[in-house]
Short mmCIF file of C-alpha atoms and ligand atoms in Angstrom, two decimals:
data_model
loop_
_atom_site.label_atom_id
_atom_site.label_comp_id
_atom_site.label_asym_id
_atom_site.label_seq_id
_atom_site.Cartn_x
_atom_site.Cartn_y
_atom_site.Cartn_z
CA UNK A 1 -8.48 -8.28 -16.94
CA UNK A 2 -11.32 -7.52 -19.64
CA UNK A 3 -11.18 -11.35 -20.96
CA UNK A 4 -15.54 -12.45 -20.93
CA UNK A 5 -14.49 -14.62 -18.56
CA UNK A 6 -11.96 -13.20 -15.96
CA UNK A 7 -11.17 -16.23 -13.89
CA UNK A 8 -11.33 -14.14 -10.69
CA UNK A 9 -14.89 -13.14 -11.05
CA UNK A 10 -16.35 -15.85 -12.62
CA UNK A 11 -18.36 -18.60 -10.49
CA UNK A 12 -18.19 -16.66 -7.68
CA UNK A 13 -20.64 -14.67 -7.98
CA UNK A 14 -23.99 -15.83 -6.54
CA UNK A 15 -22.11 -18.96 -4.03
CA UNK A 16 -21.24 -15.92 -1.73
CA UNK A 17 -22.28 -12.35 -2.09
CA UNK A 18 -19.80 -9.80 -3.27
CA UNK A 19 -21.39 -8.38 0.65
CA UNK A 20 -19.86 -11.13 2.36
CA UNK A 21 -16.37 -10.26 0.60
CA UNK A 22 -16.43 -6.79 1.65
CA UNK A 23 -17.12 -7.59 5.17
CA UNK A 24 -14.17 -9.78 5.30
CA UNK A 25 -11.67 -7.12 3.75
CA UNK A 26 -13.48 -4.54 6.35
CA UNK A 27 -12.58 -7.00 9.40
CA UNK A 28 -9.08 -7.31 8.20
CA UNK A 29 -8.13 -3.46 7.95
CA UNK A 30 -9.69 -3.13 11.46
CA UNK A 31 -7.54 -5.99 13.10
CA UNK A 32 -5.03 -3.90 11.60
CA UNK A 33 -3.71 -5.59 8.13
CA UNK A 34 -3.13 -2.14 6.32
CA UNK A 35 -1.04 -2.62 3.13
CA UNK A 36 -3.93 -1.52 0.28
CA UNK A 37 -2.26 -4.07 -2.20
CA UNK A 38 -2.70 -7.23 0.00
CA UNK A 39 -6.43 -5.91 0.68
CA UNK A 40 -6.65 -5.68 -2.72
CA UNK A 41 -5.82 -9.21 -3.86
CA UNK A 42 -7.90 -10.63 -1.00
CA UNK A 43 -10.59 -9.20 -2.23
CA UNK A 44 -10.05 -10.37 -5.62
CA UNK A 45 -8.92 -14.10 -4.85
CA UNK A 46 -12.05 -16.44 -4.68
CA UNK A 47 -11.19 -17.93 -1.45
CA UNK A 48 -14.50 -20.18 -2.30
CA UNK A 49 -12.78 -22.05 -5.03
CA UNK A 50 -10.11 -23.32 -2.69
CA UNK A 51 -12.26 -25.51 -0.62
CA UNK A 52 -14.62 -28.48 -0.69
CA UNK A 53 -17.77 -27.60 -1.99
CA UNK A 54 -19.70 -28.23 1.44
CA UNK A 55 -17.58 -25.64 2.82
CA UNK A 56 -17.92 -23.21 0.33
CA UNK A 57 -20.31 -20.82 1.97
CA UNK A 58 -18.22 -20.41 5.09
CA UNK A 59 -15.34 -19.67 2.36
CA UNK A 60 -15.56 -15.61 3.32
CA UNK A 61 -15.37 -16.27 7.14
CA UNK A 62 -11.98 -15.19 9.18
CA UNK A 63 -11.16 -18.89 9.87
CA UNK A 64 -9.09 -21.63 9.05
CA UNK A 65 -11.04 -24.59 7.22
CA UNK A 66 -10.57 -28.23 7.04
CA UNK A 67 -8.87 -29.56 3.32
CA UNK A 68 -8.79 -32.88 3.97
CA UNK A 69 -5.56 -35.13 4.83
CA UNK A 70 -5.48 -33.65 8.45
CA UNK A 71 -4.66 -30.16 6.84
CA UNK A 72 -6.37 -26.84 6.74
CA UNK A 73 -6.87 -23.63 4.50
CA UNK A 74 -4.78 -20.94 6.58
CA UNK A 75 -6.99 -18.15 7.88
CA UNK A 76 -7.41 -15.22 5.61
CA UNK A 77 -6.03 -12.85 8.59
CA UNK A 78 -3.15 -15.15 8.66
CA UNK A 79 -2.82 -15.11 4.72
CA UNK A 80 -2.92 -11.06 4.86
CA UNK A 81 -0.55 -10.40 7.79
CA UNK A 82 2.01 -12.58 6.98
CA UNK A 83 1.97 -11.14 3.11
CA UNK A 84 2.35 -7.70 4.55
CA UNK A 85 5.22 -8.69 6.72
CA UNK A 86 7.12 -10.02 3.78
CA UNK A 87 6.50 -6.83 1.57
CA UNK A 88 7.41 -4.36 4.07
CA UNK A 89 10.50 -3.43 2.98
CA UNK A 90 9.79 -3.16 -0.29
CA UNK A 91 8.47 -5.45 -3.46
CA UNK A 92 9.98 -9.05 -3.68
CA UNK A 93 11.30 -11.06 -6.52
CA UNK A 94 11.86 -14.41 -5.74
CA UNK A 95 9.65 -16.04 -2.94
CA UNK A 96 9.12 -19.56 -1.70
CA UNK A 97 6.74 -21.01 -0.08
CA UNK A 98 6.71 -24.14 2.43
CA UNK A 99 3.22 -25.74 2.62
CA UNK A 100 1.50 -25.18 -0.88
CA UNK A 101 -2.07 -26.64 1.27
CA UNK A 102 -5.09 -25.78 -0.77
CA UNK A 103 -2.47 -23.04 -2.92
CA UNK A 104 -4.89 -20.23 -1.69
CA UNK A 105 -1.84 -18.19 0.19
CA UNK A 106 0.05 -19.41 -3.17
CA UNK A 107 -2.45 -17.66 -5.25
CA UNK A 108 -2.53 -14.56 -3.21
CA UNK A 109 1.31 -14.26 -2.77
CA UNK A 110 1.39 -14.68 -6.74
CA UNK A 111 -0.97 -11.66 -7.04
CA UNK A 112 2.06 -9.72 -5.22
CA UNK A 113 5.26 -10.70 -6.13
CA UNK A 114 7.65 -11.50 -9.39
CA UNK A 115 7.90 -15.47 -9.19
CA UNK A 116 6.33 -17.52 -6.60
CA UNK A 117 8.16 -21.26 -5.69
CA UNK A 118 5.76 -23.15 -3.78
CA UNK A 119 7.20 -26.61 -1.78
CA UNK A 120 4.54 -29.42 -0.44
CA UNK A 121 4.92 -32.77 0.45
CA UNK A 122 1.41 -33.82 0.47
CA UNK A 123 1.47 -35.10 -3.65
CA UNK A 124 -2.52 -35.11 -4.30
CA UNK A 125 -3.05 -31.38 -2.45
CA UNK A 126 -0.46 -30.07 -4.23
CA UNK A 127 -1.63 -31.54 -7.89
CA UNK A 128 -5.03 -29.66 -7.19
CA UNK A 129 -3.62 -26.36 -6.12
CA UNK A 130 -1.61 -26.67 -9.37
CA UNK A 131 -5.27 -26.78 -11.06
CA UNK A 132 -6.83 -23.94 -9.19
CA UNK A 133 -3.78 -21.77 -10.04
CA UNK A 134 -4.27 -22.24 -13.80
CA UNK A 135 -7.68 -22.14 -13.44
CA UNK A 136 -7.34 -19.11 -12.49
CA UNK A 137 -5.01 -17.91 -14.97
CA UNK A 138 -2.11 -17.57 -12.11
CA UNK A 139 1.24 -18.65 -13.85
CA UNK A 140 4.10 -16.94 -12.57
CA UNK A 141 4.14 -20.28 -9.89
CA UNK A 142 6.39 -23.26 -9.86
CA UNK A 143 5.93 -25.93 -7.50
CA UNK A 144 7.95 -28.84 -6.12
CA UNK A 145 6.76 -31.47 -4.52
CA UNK A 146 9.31 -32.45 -1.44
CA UNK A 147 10.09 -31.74 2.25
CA UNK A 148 10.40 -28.05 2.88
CA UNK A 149 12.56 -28.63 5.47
CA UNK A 150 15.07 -28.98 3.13
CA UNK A 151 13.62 -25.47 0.93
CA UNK A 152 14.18 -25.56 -2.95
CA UNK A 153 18.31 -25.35 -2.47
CA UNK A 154 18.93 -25.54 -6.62
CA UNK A 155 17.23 -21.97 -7.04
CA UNK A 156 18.27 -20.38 -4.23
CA UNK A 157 18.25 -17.35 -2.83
CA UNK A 158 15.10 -16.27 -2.44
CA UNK A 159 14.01 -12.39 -1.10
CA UNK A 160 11.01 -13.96 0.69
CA UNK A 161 10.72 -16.99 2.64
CA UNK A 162 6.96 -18.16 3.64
CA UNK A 163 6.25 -21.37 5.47
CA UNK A 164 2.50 -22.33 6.68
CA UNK A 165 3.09 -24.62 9.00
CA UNK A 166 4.44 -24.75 12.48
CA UNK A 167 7.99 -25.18 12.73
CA UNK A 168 10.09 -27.09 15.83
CA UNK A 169 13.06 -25.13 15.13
CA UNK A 170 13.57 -22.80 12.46
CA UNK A 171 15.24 -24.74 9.42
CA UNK A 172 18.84 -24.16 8.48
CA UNK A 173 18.20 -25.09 5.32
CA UNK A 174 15.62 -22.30 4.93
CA UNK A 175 18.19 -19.57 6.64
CA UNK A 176 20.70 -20.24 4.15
CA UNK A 177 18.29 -20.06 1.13
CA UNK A 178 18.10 -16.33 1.69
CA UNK A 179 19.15 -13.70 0.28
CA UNK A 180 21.36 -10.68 1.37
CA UNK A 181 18.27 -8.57 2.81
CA UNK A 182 16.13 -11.49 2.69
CA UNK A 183 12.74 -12.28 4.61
CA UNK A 184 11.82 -15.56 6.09
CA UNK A 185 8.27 -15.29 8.14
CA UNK A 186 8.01 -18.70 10.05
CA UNK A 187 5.74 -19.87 12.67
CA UNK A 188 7.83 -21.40 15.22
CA UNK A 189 6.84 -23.44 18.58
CA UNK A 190 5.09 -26.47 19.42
CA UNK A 191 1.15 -27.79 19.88
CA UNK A 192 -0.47 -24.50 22.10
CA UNK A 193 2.90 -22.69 22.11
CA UNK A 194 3.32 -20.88 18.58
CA UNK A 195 4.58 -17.65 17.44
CA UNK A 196 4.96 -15.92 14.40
CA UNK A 197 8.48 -14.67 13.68
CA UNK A 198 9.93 -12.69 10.93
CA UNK A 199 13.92 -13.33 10.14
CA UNK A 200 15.83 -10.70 7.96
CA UNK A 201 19.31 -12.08 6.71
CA UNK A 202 21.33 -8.99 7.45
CA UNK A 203 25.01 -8.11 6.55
CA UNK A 204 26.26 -9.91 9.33
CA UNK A 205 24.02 -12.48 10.76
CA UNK A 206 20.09 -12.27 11.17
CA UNK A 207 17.75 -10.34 12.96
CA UNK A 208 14.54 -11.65 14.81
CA UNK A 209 11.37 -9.98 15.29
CA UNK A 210 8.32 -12.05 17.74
CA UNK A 211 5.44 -10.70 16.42
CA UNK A 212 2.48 -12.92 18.97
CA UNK A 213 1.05 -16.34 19.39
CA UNK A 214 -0.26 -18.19 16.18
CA UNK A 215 -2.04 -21.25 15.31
CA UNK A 216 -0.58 -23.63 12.96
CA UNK A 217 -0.59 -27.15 11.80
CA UNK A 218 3.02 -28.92 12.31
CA UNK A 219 5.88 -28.68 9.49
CA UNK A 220 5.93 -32.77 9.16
CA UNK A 221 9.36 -34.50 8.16
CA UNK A 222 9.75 -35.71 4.48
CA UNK A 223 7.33 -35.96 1.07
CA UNK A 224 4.36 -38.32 0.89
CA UNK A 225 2.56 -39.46 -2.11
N1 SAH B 1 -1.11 -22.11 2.95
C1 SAH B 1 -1.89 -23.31 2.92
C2 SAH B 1 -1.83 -23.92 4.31
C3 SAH B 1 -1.84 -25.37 4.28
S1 SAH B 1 -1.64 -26.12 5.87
C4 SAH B 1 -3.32 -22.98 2.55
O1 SAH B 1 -3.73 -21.85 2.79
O2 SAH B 1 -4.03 -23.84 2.06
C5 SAH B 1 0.09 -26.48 5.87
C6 SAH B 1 0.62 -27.26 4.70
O3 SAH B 1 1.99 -27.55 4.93
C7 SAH B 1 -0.06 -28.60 4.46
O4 SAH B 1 -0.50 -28.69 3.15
C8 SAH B 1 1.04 -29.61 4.77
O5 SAH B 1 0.95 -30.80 4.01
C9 SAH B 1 2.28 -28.82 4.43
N2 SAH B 1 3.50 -29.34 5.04
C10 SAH B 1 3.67 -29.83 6.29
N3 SAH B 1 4.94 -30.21 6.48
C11 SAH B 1 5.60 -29.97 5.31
C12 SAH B 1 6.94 -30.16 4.86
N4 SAH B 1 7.89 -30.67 5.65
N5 SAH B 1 7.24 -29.81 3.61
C13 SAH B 1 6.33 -29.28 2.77
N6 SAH B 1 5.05 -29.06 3.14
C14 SAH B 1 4.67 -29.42 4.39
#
């Protein structure tokens, strides 16, 4: 982007160190995130903007931060790994997203694929991640504001399925929103007991892949204003 004022750059720049950026990207690739593209955007996304000012310089740390309403910014490891998993077969078209949250994983997931369709329930979170992603120039998003248990049914099927929050039981609503080929990469468990799974809709049935203990907050029932 050669605009004066590319939204990506600007702002960031003296609140935390281009240094402290690197380092992060550098601690990724060695806990083993290795798709260059996802590196890429994370590097480029101003994680800073996506939290409360207070927080801001702790913004480039690997760790999940507090964005008020008993939720939290997922952890930038988190954001990368779970990216990767959904592009590893390939570039995606159509992905939603359960938990828009602060709209950082939003923003970065925008950065990689066609369309982006982003479900929260939490009204006020989601109006302000709706202003960070124009702020920042981000507009292939749409976002609904409703119970992701239920996914976005009227523009179904989706090639990627991402939810950021911790799931009871994976939802059937969510399953049947994919496509043929399609990837849905869920956190599933309870309290302590979480782990990450990736789902691929296959020609008959779906496959499951456990990929290790996560930490998530809980996939709540229904919207809230
Ligand atoms: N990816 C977000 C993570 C936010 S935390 C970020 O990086 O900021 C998880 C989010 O899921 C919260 O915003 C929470 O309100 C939302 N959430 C929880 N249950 C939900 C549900 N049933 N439907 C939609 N969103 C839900």
């Amino acid at each position: 982007m050669a605009r004066e004022q590319d939204p990506m750059l600007h702002r960031g720049i003296g609140m935390t160190s281009q240094r402290t950026r690197e380092r992060l990207i550098q601690r990724l690739y060695e806990e083993g995130v290795s798709n260059a593209k996802v590196l890429e955007v994370i590097r480029r996304t101003p994680r800073h903007l996506f939290v409360d000012e207070a927080l801001a310089h702790r913004a480039y740390e690997d760790t999940a931060l507090p964005i008020g309403h008993n939720q939290t910014i997922s952890q930038p490891y988190m954001v990368a790994r779970m990216s990767e998993l959904l592009l590893e077969a390939g570039p995606l078209d159509k992905v939603m997203e359960i938990g828009t949250g602060s709209g950082y994983q939003t923003a970065v997931l925008s950065q990689l694929v066609e369309r982006v369709f982003s479900v929260e329930r939490i009204k006020v979170l989601q109006d302000r991640a709706k202003e960070r992603l124009v702020e920042l120039n981000l507009r292939n998003v749409v976002f609904r504001w409703g119970d992701g248990w239920e996914g976005w049914p009227a523009l179904a099927p989706y090639n990627g399925i991402i939810v950021t929050a911790v799931a009871t039981d994976v939802p059937q609503a969510l399953l049947d929103q994919l496509a043929p080929g399609g990837r849905l990469v869920i956190p599933v468990g309870a309290g302590e007991v979480q782990q990450l799974m990736l789902i691929i809709r296959e020609e008959q049935g779906f496959s499951r892949r456990v990929l290790g203990a996560v930490r998530f907050v809980p996939l709540l029932n229904g919207p809230l204003a």
